[in-house]
Amino acid sequence: EEFDTNHNGSLSMSEVEAYLKRFHAPKDTIPVAMNAAKKDAGADKVLDKKEFNKMINQVTKNMC
C-alpha cells in the first residue's frame, strides 16, 4: 500500500521498481525482479497484492 502511489490497489512497473530501489535491492537483482514482475503482472501490466507477493517470493528464492 505504501508504494501504490496512485492508490488504485495495484502496483505499476514504475511503482515496483521504486519499491526495489527503496529497499536497496542489489543492482543486479532489479532486472531479474522486473522481469518477474512483468511476467506475473500479465495483460493488465500491474501487480495486485497476490501477484506482488508471488513476484517477491520468486525473486527471494532465486537470491538464496
PDB file of N, CA and C in Angstrom:
ATOM      1  N   GLU A   1       0.821  -1.197   0.000  1.00  0.00           N
ATOM      2  CA  GLU A   1       0.000   0.000   0.000  1.00  0.00           C
ATOM      3  C   GLU A   1       0.864   1.260   0.000  1.00  0.00           C
ATOM      4  N   GLU A   2       1.995   1.183   0.682  1.00  0.00           N
ATOM      5  CA  GLU A   2       2.884   2.341   0.762  1.00  0.00           C
ATOM      6  C   GLU A   2       3.412   2.751  -0.611  1.00  0.00           C
ATOM      7  N   PHE A   3       3.599   1.786  -1.502  1.00  0.00           N
ATOM      8  CA  PHE A   3       4.182   2.073  -2.810  1.00  0.00           C
ATOM      9  C   PHE A   3       3.152   2.237  -3.904  1.00  0.00           C
ATOM     10  N   ASP A   4       1.895   2.062  -3.572  1.00  0.00           N
ATOM     11  CA  ASP A   4       0.799   2.287  -4.509  1.00  0.00           C
ATOM     12  C   ASP A   4       0.517   3.789  -4.521  1.00  0.00           C
ATOM     13  N   THR A   5       1.364   4.528  -5.216  1.00  0.00           N
ATOM     14  CA  THR A   5       1.329   5.984  -5.130  1.00  0.00           C
ATOM     15  C   THR A   5       0.052   6.606  -5.693  1.00  0.00           C
ATOM     16  N   ASN A   6      -0.608   5.920  -6.610  1.00  0.00           N
ATOM     17  CA  ASN A   6      -1.864   6.460  -7.135  1.00  0.00           C
ATOM     18  C   ASN A   6      -3.079   5.843  -6.440  1.00  0.00           C
ATOM     19  N   HIS A   7      -2.828   4.975  -5.469  1.00  0.00           N
ATOM     20  CA  HIS A   7      -3.873   4.378  -4.620  1.00  0.00           C
ATOM     21  C   HIS A   7      -4.977   3.677  -5.416  1.00  0.00           C
ATOM     22  N   ASN A   8      -4.551   2.929  -6.446  1.00  0.00           N
ATOM     23  CA  ASN A   8      -5.533   2.200  -7.246  1.00  0.00           C
ATOM     24  C   ASN A   8      -5.633   0.720  -6.865  1.00  0.00           C
ATOM     25  N   GLY A   9      -4.899   0.301  -5.844  1.00  0.00           N
ATOM     26  CA  GLY A   9      -4.968  -1.080  -5.382  1.00  0.00           C
ATOM     27  C   GLY A   9      -4.033  -2.035  -6.084  1.00  0.00           C
ATOM     28  N   SER A  10      -3.185  -1.511  -6.965  1.00  0.00           N
ATOM     29  CA  SER A  10      -2.210  -2.356  -7.655  1.00  0.00           C
ATOM     30  C   SER A  10      -0.934  -1.559  -7.864  1.00  0.00           C
ATOM     31  N   LEU A  11       0.133  -2.273  -8.243  1.00  0.00           N
ATOM     32  CA  LEU A  11       1.417  -1.630  -8.468  1.00  0.00           C
ATOM     33  C   LEU A  11       1.786  -1.663  -9.942  1.00  0.00           C
ATOM     34  N   SER A  12       2.102  -0.498 -10.468  1.00  0.00           N
ATOM     35  CA  SER A  12       2.613  -0.409 -11.833  1.00  0.00           C
ATOM     36  C   SER A  12       4.078  -0.836 -11.814  1.00  0.00           C
ATOM     37  N   MET A  13       4.652  -0.994 -12.970  1.00  0.00           N
ATOM     38  CA  MET A  13       6.057  -1.387 -13.038  1.00  0.00           C
ATOM     39  C   MET A  13       6.954  -0.306 -12.441  1.00  0.00           C
ATOM     40  N   SER A  14       6.598   0.958 -12.603  1.00  0.00           N
ATOM     41  CA  SER A  14       7.416   2.029 -12.002  1.00  0.00           C
ATOM     42  C   SER A  14       7.307   2.011 -10.482  1.00  0.00           C
ATOM     43  N   GLU A  15       6.146   1.658  -9.956  1.00  0.00           N
ATOM     44  CA  GLU A  15       5.980   1.546  -8.507  1.00  0.00           C
ATOM     45  C   GLU A  15       6.774   0.355  -7.967  1.00  0.00           C
ATOM     46  N   VAL A  16       6.809  -0.741  -8.712  1.00  0.00           N
ATOM     47  CA  VAL A  16       7.591  -1.914  -8.301  1.00  0.00           C
ATOM     48  C   VAL A  16       9.073  -1.560  -8.278  1.00  0.00           C
ATOM     49  N   GLU A  17       9.532  -0.887  -9.317  1.00  0.00           N
ATOM     50  CA  GLU A  17      10.946  -0.507  -9.375  1.00  0.00           C
ATOM     51  C   GLU A  17      11.308   0.432  -8.222  1.00  0.00           C
ATOM     52  N   ALA A  18      10.428   1.366  -7.897  1.00  0.00           N
ATOM     53  CA  ALA A  18      10.676   2.275  -6.769  1.00  0.00           C
ATOM     54  C   ALA A  18      10.761   1.490  -5.467  1.00  0.00           C
ATOM     55  N   TYR A  19       9.905   0.479  -5.314  1.00  0.00           N
ATOM     56  CA  TYR A  19       9.934  -0.377  -4.124  1.00  0.00           C
ATOM     57  C   TYR A  19      11.293  -1.065  -4.002  1.00  0.00           C
ATOM     58  N   LEU A  20      11.747  -1.658  -5.095  1.00  0.00           N
ATOM     59  CA  LEU A  20      13.017  -2.382  -5.083  1.00  0.00           C
ATOM     60  C   LEU A  20      14.182  -1.457  -4.729  1.00  0.00           C
ATOM     61  N   LYS A  21      14.180  -0.279  -5.308  1.00  0.00           N
ATOM     62  CA  LYS A  21      15.261   0.672  -5.038  1.00  0.00           C
ATOM     63  C   LYS A  21      15.204   1.182  -3.599  1.00  0.00           C
ATOM     64  N   ARG A  22      14.018   1.407  -3.108  1.00  0.00           N
ATOM     65  CA  ARG A  22      13.862   1.919  -1.738  1.00  0.00           C
ATOM     66  C   ARG A  22      14.420   0.935  -0.718  1.00  0.00           C
ATOM     67  N   PHE A  23      14.241  -0.355  -0.996  1.00  0.00           N
ATOM     68  CA  PHE A  23      14.728  -1.364  -0.069  1.00  0.00           C
ATOM     69  C   PHE A  23      16.093  -1.903  -0.462  1.00  0.00           C
ATOM     70  N   HIS A  24      16.790  -1.120  -1.283  1.00  0.00           N
ATOM     71  CA  HIS A  24      18.191  -1.375  -1.621  1.00  0.00           C
ATOM     72  C   HIS A  24      18.423  -2.774  -2.182  1.00  0.00           C
ATOM     73  N   ALA A  25      17.551  -3.189  -3.093  1.00  0.00           N
ATOM     74  CA  ALA A  25      17.776  -4.452  -3.784  1.00  0.00           C
ATOM     75  C   ALA A  25      19.095  -4.348  -4.545  1.00  0.00           C
ATOM     76  N   PRO A  26      19.879  -5.416  -4.550  1.00  0.00           N
ATOM     77  CA  PRO A  26      21.138  -5.373  -5.310  1.00  0.00           C
ATOM     78  C   PRO A  26      20.867  -4.995  -6.772  1.00  0.00           C
ATOM     79  N   LYS A  27      21.733  -4.165  -7.322  1.00  0.00           N
ATOM     80  CA  LYS A  27      21.526  -3.664  -8.687  1.00  0.00           C
ATOM     81  C   LYS A  27      21.344  -4.782  -9.704  1.00  0.00           C
ATOM     82  N   ASP A  28      22.049  -5.894  -9.518  1.00  0.00           N
ATOM     83  CA  ASP A  28      21.912  -6.995 -10.470  1.00  0.00           C
ATOM     84  C   ASP A  28      20.604  -7.768 -10.272  1.00  0.00           C
ATOM     85  N   THR A  29      19.936  -7.540  -9.152  1.00  0.00           N
ATOM     86  CA  THR A  29      18.673  -8.214  -8.876  1.00  0.00           C
ATOM     87  C   THR A  29      17.483  -7.463  -9.473  1.00  0.00           C
ATOM     88  N   ILE A  30      17.618  -6.157  -9.628  1.00  0.00           N
ATOM     89  CA  ILE A  30      16.496  -5.353 -10.101  1.00  0.00           C
ATOM     90  C   ILE A  30      15.988  -5.808 -11.470  1.00  0.00           C
ATOM     91  N   PRO A  31      16.848  -6.033 -12.468  1.00  0.00           N
ATOM     92  CA  PRO A  31      16.323  -6.507 -13.760  1.00  0.00           C
ATOM     93  C   PRO A  31      15.625  -7.865 -13.645  1.00  0.00           C
ATOM     94  N   VAL A  32      16.158  -8.746 -12.811  1.00  0.00           N
ATOM     95  CA  VAL A  32      15.537 -10.064 -12.597  1.00  0.00           C
ATOM     96  C   VAL A  32      14.156  -9.886 -11.983  1.00  0.00           C
ATOM     97  N   ALA A  33      14.081  -9.035 -10.977  1.00  0.00           N
ATOM     98  CA  ALA A  33      12.805  -8.777 -10.312  1.00  0.00           C
ATOM     99  C   ALA A  33      11.814  -8.118 -11.259  1.00  0.00           C
ATOM    100  N   MET A  34      12.280  -7.197 -12.074  1.00  0.00           N
ATOM    101  CA  MET A  34      11.385  -6.522 -13.014  1.00  0.00           C
ATOM    102  C   MET A  34      10.860  -7.496 -14.072  1.00  0.00           C
ATOM    103  N   ASN A  35      11.703  -8.411 -14.529  1.00  0.00           N
ATOM    104  CA  ASN A  35      11.231  -9.430 -15.470  1.00  0.00           C
ATOM    105  C   ASN A  35      10.172 -10.315 -14.821  1.00  0.00           C
ATOM    106  N   ALA A  36      10.402 -10.693 -13.576  1.00  0.00           N
ATOM    107  CA  ALA A  36       9.416 -11.494 -12.847  1.00  0.00           C
ATOM    108  C   ALA A  36       8.129 -10.706 -12.666  1.00  0.00           C
ATOM    109  N   ALA A  37       8.253  -9.417 -12.350  1.00  0.00           N
ATOM    110  CA  ALA A  37       7.068  -8.573 -12.158  1.00  0.00           C
ATOM    111  C   ALA A  37       6.259  -8.481 -13.440  1.00  0.00           C
ATOM    112  N   LYS A  38       6.926  -8.263 -14.565  1.00  0.00           N
ATOM    113  CA  LYS A  38       6.224  -8.169 -15.850  1.00  0.00           C
ATOM    114  C   LYS A  38       5.524  -9.470 -16.184  1.00  0.00           C
ATOM    115  N   LYS A  39       6.182 -10.582 -15.909  1.00  0.00           N
ATOM    116  CA  LYS A  39       5.584 -11.891 -16.165  1.00  0.00           C
ATOM    117  C   LYS A  39       4.352 -12.104 -15.280  1.00  0.00           C
ATOM    118  N   ASP A  40       4.497 -11.807 -13.997  1.00  0.00           N
ATOM    119  CA  ASP A  40       3.394 -12.014 -13.064  1.00  0.00           C
ATOM    120  C   ASP A  40       2.255 -11.025 -13.268  1.00  0.00           C
ATOM    121  N   ALA A  41       2.557  -9.850 -13.803  1.00  0.00           N
ATOM    122  CA  ALA A  41       1.529  -8.827 -13.989  1.00  0.00           C
ATOM    123  C   ALA A  41       0.505  -9.235 -15.051  1.00  0.00           C
ATOM    124  N   GLY A  42       0.965  -9.905 -16.080  1.00  0.00           N
ATOM    125  CA  GLY A  42       0.039 -10.324 -17.128  1.00  0.00           C
ATOM    126  C   GLY A  42      -0.388  -9.179 -18.021  1.00  0.00           C
ATOM    127  N   ALA A  43      -1.539  -9.350 -18.643  1.00  0.00           N
ATOM    128  CA  ALA A  43      -2.010  -8.421 -19.671  1.00  0.00           C
ATOM    129  C   ALA A  43      -2.289  -7.016 -19.135  1.00  0.00           C
ATOM    130  N   ASP A  44      -2.688  -6.909 -17.880  1.00  0.00           N
ATOM    131  CA  ASP A  44      -3.012  -5.579 -17.345  1.00  0.00           C
ATOM    132  C   ASP A  44      -1.769  -4.778 -16.951  1.00  0.00           C
ATOM    133  N   LYS A  45      -0.619  -5.421 -16.940  1.00  0.00           N
ATOM    134  CA  LYS A  45       0.679  -4.786 -16.693  1.00  0.00           C
ATOM    135  C   LYS A  45       0.790  -4.122 -15.323  1.00  0.00           C
ATOM    136  N   VAL A  46       0.014  -4.587 -14.362  1.00  0.00           N
ATOM    137  CA  VAL A  46       0.117  -4.133 -12.979  1.00  0.00           C
ATOM    138  C   VAL A  46       0.046  -5.351 -12.076  1.00  0.00           C
ATOM    139  N   LEU A  47       0.569  -5.203 -10.870  1.00  0.00           N
ATOM    140  CA  LEU A  47       0.548  -6.295  -9.902  1.00  0.00           C
ATOM    141  C   LEU A  47      -0.468  -5.999  -8.806  1.00  0.00           C
ATOM    142  N   ASP A  48      -1.369  -6.955  -8.599  1.00  0.00           N
ATOM    143  CA  ASP A  48      -2.206  -6.840  -7.410  1.00  0.00           C
ATOM    144  C   ASP A  48      -1.404  -7.413  -6.242  1.00  0.00           C
ATOM    145  N   LYS A  49      -1.986  -7.399  -5.065  1.00  0.00           N
ATOM    146  CA  LYS A  49      -1.244  -7.830  -3.874  1.00  0.00           C
ATOM    147  C   LYS A  49      -0.760  -9.277  -4.003  1.00  0.00           C
ATOM    148  N   LYS A  50      -1.606 -10.163  -4.507  1.00  0.00           N
ATOM    149  CA  LYS A  50      -1.243 -11.570  -4.667  1.00  0.00           C
ATOM    150  C   LYS A  50      -0.093 -11.723  -5.669  1.00  0.00           C
ATOM    151  N   GLU A  51      -0.182 -11.029  -6.789  1.00  0.00           N
ATOM    152  CA  GLU A  51       0.869 -11.104  -7.808  1.00  0.00           C
ATOM    153  C   GLU A  51       2.183 -10.533  -7.277  1.00  0.00           C
ATOM    154  N   PHE A  52       2.097  -9.439  -6.520  1.00  0.00           N
ATOM    155  CA  PHE A  52       3.299  -8.836  -5.947  1.00  0.00           C
ATOM    156  C   PHE A  52       3.979  -9.808  -4.992  1.00  0.00           C
ATOM    157  N   ASN A  53       3.204 -10.434  -4.127  1.00  0.00           N
ATOM    158  CA  ASN A  53       3.776 -11.398  -3.182  1.00  0.00           C
ATOM    159  C   ASN A  53       4.423 -12.569  -3.917  1.00  0.00           C
ATOM    160  N   LYS A  54       3.791 -13.030  -4.985  1.00  0.00           N
ATOM    161  CA  LYS A  54       4.349 -14.122  -5.793  1.00  0.00           C
ATOM    162  C   LYS A  54       5.698 -13.696  -6.377  1.00  0.00           C
ATOM    163  N   MET A  55       5.752 -12.496  -6.916  1.00  0.00           N
ATOM    164  CA  MET A  55       6.979 -11.996  -7.521  1.00  0.00           C
ATOM    165  C   MET A  55       8.089 -11.883  -6.481  1.00  0.00           C
ATOM    166  N   ILE A  56       7.791 -11.315  -5.318  1.00  0.00           N
ATOM    167  CA  ILE A  56       8.805 -11.162  -4.270  1.00  0.00           C
ATOM    168  C   ILE A  56       9.301 -12.530  -3.811  1.00  0.00           C
ATOM    169  N   ASN A  57       8.401 -13.483  -3.663  1.00  0.00           N
ATOM    170  CA  ASN A  57       8.811 -14.833  -3.265  1.00  0.00           C
ATOM    171  C   ASN A  57       9.722 -15.469  -4.309  1.00  0.00           C
ATOM    172  N   GLN A  58       9.420 -15.292  -5.593  1.00  0.00           N
ATOM    173  CA  GLN A  58      10.247 -15.852  -6.659  1.00  0.00           C
ATOM    174  C   GLN A  58      11.646 -15.229  -6.639  1.00  0.00           C
ATOM    175  N   VAL A  59      11.703 -13.933  -6.506  1.00  0.00           N
ATOM    176  CA  VAL A  59      12.988 -13.231  -6.521  1.00  0.00           C
ATOM    177  C   VAL A  59      13.805 -13.610  -5.296  1.00  0.00           C
ATOM    178  N   THR A  60      13.175 -13.648  -4.149  1.00  0.00           N
ATOM    179  CA  THR A  60      13.863 -14.029  -2.916  1.00  0.00           C
ATOM    180  C   THR A  60      14.403 -15.453  -3.003  1.00  0.00           C
ATOM    181  N   LYS A  61      13.602 -16.354  -3.540  1.00  0.00           N
ATOM    182  CA  LYS A  61      14.014 -17.740  -3.689  1.00  0.00           C
ATOM    183  C   LYS A  61      15.239 -17.841  -4.600  1.00  0.00           C
ATOM    184  N   ASN A  62      15.250 -17.071  -5.682  1.00  0.00           N
ATOM    185  CA  ASN A  62      16.371 -17.107  -6.619  1.00  0.00           C
ATOM    186  C   ASN A  62      17.622 -16.464  -6.052  1.00  0.00           C
ATOM    187  N   MET A  63      17.482 -15.602  -5.057  1.00  0.00           N
ATOM    188  CA  MET A  63      18.640 -14.939  -4.460  1.00  0.00           C
ATOM    189  C   MET A  63      19.334 -15.841  -3.450  1.00  0.00           C
ATOM    190  N   CYS A  64      18.614 -16.782  -2.866  1.00  0.00           N
ATOM    191  CA  CYS A  64      19.186 -17.637  -1.807  1.00  0.00           C
ATOM    192  C   CYS A  64      19.963 -18.794  -2.380  1.00  0.00           C
TER     193      CYS A  64
END
